[in-house]
Short mmCIF file of C-alpha atoms in Angstrom, two decimals:
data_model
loop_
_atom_site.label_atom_id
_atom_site.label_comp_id
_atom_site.label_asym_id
_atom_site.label_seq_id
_atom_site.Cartn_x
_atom_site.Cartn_y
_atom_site.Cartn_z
CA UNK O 1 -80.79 14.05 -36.96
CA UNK O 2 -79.86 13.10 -33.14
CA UNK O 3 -75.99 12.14 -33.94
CA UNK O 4 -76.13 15.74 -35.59
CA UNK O 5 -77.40 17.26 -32.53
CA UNK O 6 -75.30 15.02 -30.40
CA UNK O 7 -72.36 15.98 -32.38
CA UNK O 8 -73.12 20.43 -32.19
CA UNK O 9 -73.55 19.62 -28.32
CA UNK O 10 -70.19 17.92 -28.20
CA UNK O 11 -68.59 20.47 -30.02
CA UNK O 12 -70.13 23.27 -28.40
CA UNK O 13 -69.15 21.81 -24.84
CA UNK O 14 -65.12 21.58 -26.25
CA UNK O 15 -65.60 25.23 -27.31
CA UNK O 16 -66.63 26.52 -23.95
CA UNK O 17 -63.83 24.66 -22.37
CA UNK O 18 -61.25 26.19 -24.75
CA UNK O 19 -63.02 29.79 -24.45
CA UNK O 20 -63.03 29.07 -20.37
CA UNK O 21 -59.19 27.84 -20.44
CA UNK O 22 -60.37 24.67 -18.93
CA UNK O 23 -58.58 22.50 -21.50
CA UNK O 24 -55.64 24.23 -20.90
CA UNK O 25 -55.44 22.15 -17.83
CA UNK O 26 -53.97 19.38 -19.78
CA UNK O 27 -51.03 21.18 -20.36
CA UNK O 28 -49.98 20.22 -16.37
CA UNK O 29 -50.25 16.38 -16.78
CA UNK O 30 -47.33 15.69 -17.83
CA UNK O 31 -45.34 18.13 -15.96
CA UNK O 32 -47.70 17.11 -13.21
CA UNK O 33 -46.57 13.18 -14.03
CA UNK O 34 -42.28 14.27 -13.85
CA UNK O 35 -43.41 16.01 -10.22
CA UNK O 36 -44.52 12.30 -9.45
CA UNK O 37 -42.11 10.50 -10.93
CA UNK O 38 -38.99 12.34 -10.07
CA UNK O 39 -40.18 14.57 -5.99
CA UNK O 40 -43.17 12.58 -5.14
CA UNK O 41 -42.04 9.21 -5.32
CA UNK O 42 -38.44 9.30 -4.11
CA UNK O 43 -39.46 11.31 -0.93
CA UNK O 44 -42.00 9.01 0.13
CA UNK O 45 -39.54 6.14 -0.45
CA UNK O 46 -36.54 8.04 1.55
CA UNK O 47 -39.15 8.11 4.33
CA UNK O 48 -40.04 4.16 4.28
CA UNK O 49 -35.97 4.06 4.01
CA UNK O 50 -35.37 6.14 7.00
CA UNK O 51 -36.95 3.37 9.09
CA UNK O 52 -34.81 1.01 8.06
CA UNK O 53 -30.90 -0.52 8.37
CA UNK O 54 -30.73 -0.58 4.64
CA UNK O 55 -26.91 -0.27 3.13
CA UNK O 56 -28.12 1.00 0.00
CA UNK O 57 -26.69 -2.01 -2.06
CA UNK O 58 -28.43 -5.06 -1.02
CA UNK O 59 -32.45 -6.33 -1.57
CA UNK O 60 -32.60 -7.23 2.21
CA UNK O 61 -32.84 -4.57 4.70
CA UNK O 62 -34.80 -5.04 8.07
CA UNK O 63 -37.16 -2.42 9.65
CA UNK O 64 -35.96 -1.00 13.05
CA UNK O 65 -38.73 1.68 13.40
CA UNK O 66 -37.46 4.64 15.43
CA UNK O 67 -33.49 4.02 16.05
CA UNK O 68 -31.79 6.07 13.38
CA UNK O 69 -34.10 9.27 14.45
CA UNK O 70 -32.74 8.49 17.79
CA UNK O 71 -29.21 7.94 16.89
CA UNK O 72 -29.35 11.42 15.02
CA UNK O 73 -30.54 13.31 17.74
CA UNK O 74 -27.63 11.78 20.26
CA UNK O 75 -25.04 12.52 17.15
CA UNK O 76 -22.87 15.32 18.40
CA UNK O 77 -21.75 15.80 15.06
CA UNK O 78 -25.13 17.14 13.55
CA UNK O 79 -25.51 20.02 15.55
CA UNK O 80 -22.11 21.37 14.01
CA UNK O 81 -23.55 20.22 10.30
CA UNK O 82 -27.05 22.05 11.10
CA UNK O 83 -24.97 25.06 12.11
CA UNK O 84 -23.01 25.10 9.21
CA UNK O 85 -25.81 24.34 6.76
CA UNK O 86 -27.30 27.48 8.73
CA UNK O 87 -24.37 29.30 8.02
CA UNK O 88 -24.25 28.63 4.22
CA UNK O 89 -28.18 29.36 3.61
CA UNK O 90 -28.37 32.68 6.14
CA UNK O 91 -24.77 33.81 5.12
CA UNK O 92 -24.92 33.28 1.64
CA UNK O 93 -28.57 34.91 1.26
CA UNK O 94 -27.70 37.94 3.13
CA UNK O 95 -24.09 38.71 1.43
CA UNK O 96 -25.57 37.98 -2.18
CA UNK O 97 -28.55 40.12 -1.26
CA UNK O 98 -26.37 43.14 0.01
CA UNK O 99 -23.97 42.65 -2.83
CA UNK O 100 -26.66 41.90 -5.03
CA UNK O 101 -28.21 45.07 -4.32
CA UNK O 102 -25.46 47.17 -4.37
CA UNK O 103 -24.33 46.02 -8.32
CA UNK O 104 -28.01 46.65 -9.32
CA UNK O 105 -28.04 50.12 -7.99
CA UNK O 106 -24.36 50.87 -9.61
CA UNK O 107 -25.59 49.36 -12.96
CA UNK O 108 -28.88 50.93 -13.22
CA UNK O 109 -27.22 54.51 -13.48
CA UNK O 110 -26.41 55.48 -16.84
CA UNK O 111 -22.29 54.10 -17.38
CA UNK O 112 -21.15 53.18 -20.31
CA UNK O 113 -20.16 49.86 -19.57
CA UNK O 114 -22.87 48.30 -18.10
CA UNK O 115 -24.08 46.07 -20.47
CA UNK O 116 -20.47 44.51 -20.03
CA UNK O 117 -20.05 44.22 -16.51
CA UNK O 118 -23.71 43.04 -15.92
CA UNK O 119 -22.42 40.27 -18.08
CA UNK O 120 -19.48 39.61 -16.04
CA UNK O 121 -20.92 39.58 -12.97
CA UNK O 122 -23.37 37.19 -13.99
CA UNK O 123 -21.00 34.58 -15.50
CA UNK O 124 -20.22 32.57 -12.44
CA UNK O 125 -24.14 31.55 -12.62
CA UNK O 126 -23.75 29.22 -15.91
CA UNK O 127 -21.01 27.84 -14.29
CA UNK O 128 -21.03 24.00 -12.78
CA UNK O 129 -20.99 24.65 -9.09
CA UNK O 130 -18.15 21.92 -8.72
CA UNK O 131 -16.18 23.56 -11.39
CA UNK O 132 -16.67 26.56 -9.68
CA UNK O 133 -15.27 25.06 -6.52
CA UNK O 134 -12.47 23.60 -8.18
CA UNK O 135 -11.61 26.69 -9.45
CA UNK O 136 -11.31 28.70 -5.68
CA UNK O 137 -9.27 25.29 -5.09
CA UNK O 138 -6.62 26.38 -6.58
CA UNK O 139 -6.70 29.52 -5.05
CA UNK O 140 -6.86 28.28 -1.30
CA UNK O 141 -4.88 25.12 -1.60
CA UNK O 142 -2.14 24.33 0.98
CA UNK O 143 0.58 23.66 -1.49
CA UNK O 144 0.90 26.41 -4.59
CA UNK O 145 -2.26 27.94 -4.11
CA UNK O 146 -2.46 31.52 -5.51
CA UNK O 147 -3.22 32.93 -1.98
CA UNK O 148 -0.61 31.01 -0.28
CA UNK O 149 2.41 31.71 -2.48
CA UNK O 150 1.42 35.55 -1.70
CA UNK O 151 1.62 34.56 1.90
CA UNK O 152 4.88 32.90 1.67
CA UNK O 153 6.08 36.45 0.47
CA UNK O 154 5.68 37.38 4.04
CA UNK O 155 5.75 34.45 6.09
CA UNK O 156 7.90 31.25 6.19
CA UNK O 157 4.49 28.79 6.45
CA UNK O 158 1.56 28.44 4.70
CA UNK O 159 -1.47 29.26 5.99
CA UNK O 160 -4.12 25.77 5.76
CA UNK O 161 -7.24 27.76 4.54
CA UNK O 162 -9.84 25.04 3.73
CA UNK O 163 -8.33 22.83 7.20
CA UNK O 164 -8.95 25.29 9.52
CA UNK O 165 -12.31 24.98 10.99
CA UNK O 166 -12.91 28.36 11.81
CA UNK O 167 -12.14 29.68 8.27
CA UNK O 168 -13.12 26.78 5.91
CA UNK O 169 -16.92 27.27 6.37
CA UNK O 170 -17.13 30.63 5.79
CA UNK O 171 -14.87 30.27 2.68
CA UNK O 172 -17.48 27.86 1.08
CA UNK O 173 -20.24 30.48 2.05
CA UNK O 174 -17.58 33.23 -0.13
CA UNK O 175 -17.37 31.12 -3.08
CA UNK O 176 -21.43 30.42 -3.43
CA UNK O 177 -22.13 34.09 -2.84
CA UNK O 178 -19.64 34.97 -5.61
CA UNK O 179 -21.31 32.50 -7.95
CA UNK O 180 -24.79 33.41 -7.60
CA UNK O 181 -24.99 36.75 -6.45
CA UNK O 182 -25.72 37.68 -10.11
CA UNK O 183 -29.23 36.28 -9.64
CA UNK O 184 -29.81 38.92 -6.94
CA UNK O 185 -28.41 41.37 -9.12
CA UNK O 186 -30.25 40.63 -12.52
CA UNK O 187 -33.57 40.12 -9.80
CA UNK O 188 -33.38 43.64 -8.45
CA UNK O 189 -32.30 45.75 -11.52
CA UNK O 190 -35.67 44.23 -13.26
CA UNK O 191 -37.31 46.19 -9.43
CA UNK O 192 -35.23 49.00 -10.43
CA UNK O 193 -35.89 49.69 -14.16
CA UNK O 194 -40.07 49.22 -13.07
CA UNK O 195 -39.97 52.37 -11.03
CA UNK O 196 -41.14 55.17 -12.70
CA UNK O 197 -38.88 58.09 -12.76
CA UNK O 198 -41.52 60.69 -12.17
CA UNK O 199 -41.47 59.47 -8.65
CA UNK O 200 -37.57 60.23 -7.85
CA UNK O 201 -38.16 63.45 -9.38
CA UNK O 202 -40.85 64.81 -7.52
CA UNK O 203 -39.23 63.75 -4.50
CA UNK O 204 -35.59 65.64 -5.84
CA UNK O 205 -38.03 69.12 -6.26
CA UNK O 206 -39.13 68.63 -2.67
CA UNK O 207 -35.50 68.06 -1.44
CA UNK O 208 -35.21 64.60 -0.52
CA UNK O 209 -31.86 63.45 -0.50
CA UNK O 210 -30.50 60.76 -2.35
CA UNK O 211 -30.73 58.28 0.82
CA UNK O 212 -34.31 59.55 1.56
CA UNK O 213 -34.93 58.64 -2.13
CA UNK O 214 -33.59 54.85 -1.63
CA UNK O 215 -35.48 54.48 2.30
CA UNK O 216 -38.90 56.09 0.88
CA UNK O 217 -39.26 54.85 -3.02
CA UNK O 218 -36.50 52.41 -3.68
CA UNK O 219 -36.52 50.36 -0.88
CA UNK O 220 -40.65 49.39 -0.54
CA UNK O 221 -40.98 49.14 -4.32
CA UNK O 222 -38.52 46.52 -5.14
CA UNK O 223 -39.99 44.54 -2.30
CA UNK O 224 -40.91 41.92 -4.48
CA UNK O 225 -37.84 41.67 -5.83
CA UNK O 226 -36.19 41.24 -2.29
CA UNK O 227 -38.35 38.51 -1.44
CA UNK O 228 -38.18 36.33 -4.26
CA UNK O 229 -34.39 36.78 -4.43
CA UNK O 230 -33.89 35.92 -0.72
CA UNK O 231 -35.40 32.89 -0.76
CA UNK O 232 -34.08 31.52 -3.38
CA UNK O 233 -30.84 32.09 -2.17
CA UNK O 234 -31.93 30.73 1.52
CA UNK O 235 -32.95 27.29 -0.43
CA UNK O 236 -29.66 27.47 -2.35
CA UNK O 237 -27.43 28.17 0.55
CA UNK O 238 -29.36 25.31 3.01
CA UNK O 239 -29.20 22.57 0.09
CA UNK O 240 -25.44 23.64 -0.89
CA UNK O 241 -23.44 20.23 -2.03
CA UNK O 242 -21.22 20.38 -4.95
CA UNK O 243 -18.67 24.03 -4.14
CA UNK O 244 -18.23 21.45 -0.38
CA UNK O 245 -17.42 18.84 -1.84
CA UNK O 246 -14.83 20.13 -4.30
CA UNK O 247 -13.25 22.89 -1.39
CA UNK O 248 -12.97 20.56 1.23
CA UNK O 249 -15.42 16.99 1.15
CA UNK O 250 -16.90 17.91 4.46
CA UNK O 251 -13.40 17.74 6.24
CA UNK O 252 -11.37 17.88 8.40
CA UNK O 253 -13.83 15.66 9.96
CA UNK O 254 -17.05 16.85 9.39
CA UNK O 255 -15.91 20.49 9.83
CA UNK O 256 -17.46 21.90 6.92
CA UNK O 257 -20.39 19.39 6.30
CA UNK O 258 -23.94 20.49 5.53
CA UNK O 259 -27.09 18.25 5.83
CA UNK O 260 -26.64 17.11 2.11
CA UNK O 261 -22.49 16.88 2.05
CA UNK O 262 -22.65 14.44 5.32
CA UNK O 263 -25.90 12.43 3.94
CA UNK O 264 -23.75 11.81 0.74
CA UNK O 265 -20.72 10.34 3.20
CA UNK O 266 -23.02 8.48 4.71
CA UNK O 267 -24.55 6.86 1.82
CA UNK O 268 -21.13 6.27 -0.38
CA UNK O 269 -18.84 6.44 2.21
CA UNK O 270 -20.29 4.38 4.65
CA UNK O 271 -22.84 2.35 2.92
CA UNK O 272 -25.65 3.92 6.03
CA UNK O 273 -28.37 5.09 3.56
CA UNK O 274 -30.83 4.75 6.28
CA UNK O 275 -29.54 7.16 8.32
CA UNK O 276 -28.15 9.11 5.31
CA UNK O 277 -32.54 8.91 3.91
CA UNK O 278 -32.82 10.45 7.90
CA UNK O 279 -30.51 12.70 7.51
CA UNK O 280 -32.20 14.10 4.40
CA UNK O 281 -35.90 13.99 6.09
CA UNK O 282 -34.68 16.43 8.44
CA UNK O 283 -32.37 18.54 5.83
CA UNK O 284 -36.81 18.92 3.97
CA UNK O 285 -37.76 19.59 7.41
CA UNK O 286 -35.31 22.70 7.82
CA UNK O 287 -35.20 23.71 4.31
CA UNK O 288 -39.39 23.76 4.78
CA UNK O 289 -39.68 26.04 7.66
CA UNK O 290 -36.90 28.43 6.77
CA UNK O 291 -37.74 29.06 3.27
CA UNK O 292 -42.05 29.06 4.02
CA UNK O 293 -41.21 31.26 7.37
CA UNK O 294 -39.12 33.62 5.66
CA UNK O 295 -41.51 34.05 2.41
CA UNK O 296 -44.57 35.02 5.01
CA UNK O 297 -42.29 37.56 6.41
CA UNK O 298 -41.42 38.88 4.18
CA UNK O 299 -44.83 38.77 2.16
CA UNK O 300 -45.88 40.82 4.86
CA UNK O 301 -43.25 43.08 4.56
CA UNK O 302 -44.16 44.19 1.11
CA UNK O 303 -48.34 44.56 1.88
CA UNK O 304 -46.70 46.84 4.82
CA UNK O 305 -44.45 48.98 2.66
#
């Protein structure tokens, strides 16, 4: 009689967890476990590594506390990489965002095509982002690129694309924004296609123009939309690698580096992974602030609207 009892109590204590959704919780351990395994884990041990002279080979490494924080913030070199890993996060978030935009307005209006050149413009995205690179390679080479053998229709030289410093950068920042700028796209035609349509029409019988339509509806109700797609593409553009490495490996120099393509050098090329493990502290640092500052903005920015 008392196991019996003990045995409805147990059952009826399962049954309000699964009615409350607290069993559901389960579901999270092992994701929760990968999370561990795989972020947790590996950034606390870049940190412990970050204090030390370690090569990244050997079992002995010694502990010298401050000195590659130090030597990174006499480098002379790393203000050019920050800048340039600013350069591929801001740049690349604001062209894809613009272009973005502009595709998903084109594509929402009623052309026959659509379904076809939605699918075209989102291509590049399945695409390996070192394929992808290698791919513009061959376009900007120095000897038989496309772009170069229609310069040499004009000119006797060559122009060197990825080796000028002044160029190369914002070529890499080109080639990621063509890639992914169909996430922006699919992200704001799924804003678009939730607006009701009684909205644009009552504001076509009053007279609003087709700009005053975009500025008064458009623009505050895909809000959402904006911010989600601009930071992704911030955290994309700051923690760009593989389109570097395949346009120009950092070079000449370190002309093109970002915080990841130089910690990569550093750790491979020059067997430094504790200052490549410092390197990548402060690449988490930026990454942090830009993406969590910009996400409040703009989070603001759509209660305001």
């Amino acid at each position: 009689m008392a196991q019996a009892k003990q045995e409805r109590k147990s059952s009826t204590f399962i049954g309000r967890m699964i009615r409350n959704g607290a069993l559901l919780n389960l579901l999270y351990i092992p994701a929760l476990l990968l999370f561990i395994v795989f972020i947790f884990y590996p950034f606390f041990k870049g940190i412990k590594i970050s204090f030390t002279n370690w090569d990244g080979y050997n079992q002995g490494y010694k502990w010298i506390g401050f000195d590659n924080y130090t030597r990174m913030f006499k480098d002379p070199e790393i203000l050019k990489v920050i800048r340039n890993t600013a350069i591929y996060g801001i740049g690349s978030a604001v062209f894809q965002n613009v272009i973005g935009l502009l595709y998903a307005l084109f594509l929402n209006m009623n052309i026959r095509t659509r379904g076809l050149v939605r699918t075209v413009i989102y291509l590049p995205v399945i695409i390996s982002s070192l394929i992808m690179g290698y791919i513009w390679y061959f376009f900007f080479q120095y000897q038989g690129g496309a772009i170069n053998d229609i310069i040499l229709l004009f000119h006797d030289q060559p122009s060197n694309l990825l080796g000028d410093p002044n160029l190369n950068v914002w070529i890499i920042t080109f080639v990621n924004t063509y890639q992914y700028l169909g996430i922006a796209m699919v992200l704001y035609l799924a804003g678009l296609q939730s607006i009701p349509k009684d909205y644009y029409e009552a504001a076509t019988i009053d007279g609003a123009s087709a700009f005053k339509r975009f500025l008064h509806i458009t623009w505050p109700l895909i809000a959402p939309a904006f911010t989600v797609s601009m930071v992704l593409n911030l955290i994309g553009g700051l923690k760009l690698f593989d389109v570097i490495v395949a346009l120009t490996n950092s070079g000449p120099g370190y002309a093109s580096a970002s915080l990841s393509s130089i910690m990569y050098l550093l750790y491979f090329g020059r067997e430094d992974a504790g200052y490549a493990a410092t390197i990548g502290i402060l690449m988490f640092i930026m990454i942090s602030i830009v993406s969590i500052s910009a996400l409040l903005f703009l989070r603001k920015r759509e209660v305001n609207a």
